[in-house]
Short mmCIF file of C-alpha atoms in Angstrom, two decimals:
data_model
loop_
_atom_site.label_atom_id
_atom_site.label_comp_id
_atom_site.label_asym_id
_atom_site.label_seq_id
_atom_site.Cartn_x
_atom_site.Cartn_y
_atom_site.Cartn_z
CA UNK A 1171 -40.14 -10.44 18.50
CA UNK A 1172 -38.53 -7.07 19.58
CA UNK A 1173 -39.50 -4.60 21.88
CA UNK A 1174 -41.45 -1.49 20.14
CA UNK A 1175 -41.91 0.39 23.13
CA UNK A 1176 -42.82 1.37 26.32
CA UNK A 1177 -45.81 3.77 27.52
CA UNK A 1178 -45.94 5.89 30.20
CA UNK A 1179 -49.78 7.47 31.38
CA UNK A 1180 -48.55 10.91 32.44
CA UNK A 1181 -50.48 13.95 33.29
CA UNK A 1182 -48.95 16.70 30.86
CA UNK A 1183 -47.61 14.79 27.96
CA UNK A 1184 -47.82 17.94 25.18
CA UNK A 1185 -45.20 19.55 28.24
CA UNK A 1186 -43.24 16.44 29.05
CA UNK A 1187 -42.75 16.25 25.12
CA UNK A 1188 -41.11 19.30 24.75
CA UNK A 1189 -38.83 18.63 28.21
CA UNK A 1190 -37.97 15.15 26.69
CA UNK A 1191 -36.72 16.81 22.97
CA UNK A 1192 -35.21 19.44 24.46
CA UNK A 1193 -32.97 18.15 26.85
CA UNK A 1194 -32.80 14.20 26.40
CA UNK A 1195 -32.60 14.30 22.64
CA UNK A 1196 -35.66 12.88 22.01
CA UNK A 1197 -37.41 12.72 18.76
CA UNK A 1198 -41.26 13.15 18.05
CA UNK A 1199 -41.88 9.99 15.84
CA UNK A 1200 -45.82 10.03 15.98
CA UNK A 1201 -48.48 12.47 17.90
CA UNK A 1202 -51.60 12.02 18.48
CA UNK A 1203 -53.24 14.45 19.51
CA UNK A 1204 -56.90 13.82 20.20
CA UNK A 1205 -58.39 11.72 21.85
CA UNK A 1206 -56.00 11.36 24.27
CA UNK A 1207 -52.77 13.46 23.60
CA UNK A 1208 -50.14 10.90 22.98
CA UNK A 1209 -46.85 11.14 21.77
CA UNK A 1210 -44.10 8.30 20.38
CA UNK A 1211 -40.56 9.28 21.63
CA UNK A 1212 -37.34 7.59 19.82
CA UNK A 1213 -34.27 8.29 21.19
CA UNK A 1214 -30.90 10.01 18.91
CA UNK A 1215 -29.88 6.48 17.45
CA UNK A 1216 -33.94 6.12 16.78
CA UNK A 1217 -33.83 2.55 18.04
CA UNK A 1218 -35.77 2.72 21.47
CA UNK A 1219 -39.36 4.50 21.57
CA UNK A 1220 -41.06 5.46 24.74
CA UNK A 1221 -45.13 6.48 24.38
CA UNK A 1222 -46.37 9.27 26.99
CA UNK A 1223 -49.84 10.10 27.02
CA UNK A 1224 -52.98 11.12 29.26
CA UNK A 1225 -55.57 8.31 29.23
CA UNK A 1226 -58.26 9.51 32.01
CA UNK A 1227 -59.42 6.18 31.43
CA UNK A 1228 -56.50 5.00 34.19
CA UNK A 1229 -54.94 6.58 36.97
CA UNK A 1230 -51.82 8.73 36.16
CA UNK A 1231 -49.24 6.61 38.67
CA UNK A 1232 -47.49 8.62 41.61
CA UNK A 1233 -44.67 8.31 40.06
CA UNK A 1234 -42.85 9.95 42.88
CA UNK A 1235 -43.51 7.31 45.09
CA UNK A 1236 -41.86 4.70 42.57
CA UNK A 1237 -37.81 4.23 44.44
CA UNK A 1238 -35.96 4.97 41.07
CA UNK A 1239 -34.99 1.16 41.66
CA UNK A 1240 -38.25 0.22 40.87
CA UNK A 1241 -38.73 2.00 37.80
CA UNK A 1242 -36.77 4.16 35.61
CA UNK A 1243 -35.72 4.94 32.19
CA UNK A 1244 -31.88 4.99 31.32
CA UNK A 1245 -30.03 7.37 28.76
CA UNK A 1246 -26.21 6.70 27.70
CA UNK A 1247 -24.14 9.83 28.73
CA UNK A 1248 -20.61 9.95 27.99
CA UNK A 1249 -20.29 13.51 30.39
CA UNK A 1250 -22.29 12.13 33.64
CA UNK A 1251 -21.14 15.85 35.15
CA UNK A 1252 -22.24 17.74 32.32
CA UNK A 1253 -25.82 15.84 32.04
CA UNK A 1254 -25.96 16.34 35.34
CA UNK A 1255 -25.46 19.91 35.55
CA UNK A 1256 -27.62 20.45 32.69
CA UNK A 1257 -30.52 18.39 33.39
CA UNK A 1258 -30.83 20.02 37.08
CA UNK A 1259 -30.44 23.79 35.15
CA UNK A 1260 -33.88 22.57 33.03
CA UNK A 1261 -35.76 21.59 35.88
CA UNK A 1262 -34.82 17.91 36.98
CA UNK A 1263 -33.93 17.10 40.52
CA UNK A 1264 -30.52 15.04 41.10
CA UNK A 1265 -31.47 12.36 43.90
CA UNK A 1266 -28.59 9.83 44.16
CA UNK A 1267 -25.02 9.75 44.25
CA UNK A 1268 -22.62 8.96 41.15
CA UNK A 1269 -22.31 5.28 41.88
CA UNK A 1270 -19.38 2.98 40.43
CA UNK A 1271 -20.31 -0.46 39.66
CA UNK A 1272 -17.78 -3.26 39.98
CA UNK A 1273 -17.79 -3.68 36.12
CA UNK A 1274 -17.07 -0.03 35.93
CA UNK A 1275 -20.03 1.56 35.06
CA UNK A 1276 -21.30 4.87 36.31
CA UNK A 1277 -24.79 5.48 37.39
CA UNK A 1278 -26.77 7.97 39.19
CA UNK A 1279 -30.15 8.80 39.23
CA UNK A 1280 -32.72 12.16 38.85
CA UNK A 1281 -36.32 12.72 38.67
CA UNK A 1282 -37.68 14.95 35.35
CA UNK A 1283 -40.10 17.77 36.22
CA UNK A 1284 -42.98 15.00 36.65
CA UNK A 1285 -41.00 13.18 39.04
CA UNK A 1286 -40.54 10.08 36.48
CA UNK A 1287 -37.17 8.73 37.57
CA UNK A 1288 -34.38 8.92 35.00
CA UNK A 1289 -31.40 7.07 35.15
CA UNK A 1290 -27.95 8.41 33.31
CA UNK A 1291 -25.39 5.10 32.59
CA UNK A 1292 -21.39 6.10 31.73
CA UNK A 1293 -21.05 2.14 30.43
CA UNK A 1294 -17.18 1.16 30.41
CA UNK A 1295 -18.97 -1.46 27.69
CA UNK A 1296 -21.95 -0.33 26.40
CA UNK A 1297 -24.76 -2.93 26.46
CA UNK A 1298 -25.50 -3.23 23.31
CA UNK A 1299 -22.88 -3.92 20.13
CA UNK A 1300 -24.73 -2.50 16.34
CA UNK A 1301 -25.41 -5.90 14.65
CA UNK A 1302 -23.26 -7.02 12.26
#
């Protein structure tokens, strides 16, 4: 089995789109856009997908009142400063400290327009190796 994605119920997907392209280099893989605007998000290396969409049929979460520890979603940055300054310039809100792990990692979270935590990760190893 492998993970093929993970969906988000959100109240403006068609603007959240456009946020998520723009500035978190986000591709549009699939949209759907009736009856319930939905859109499939890969990320640069088109290898992790994230759905948003607007089902009435469930409650759009507060997702401000989710701590960022309880969910997030995590981009690789290799200029933590730079996405920093540039995320808060298009409208995200910086809400924790640059943290250092002990394995030498650095972390720090902000919230996009919607207030859906996102996590930026300087990895001294990235997680992942390409498979060989």
């Amino acid at each position: 089995m492998r993970l093929e994605h993970i969906a988000l119920n959100v109240a403006d997907p068609d603007a959240m789109a456009r946020w998520y392209t723009s500035h978190l280099g986000m591709q549009i893989v699939r949209h759907i856009p009736t009856p319930n605007a939905t859109y499939f998000l890969a990320d640069s290396a088109r290898m992790s997908v994230i759905e948003i969409y607007h089902n009435p049929a469930a409650p759009v979460p507060d997702y401000a009142a989710f701590s960022p520890l309880a969910l997030h979603l995590a981009f690789s940055t290799s200029d933590m400063e730079g996405d920093i300054a540039r995320l808060v310039a298009a409208g995200a809100t910086h809400v924790s400290p640059i943290d250092v792990t002990p394995a030498g990692d650095r972390l720090t979270f902000l919230r996009d327009p919607w207030q859906i935590a996102i996590q930026l990760a300087q990895r001294k190893t990235p997680l992942l190796q390409p498979a060989s």
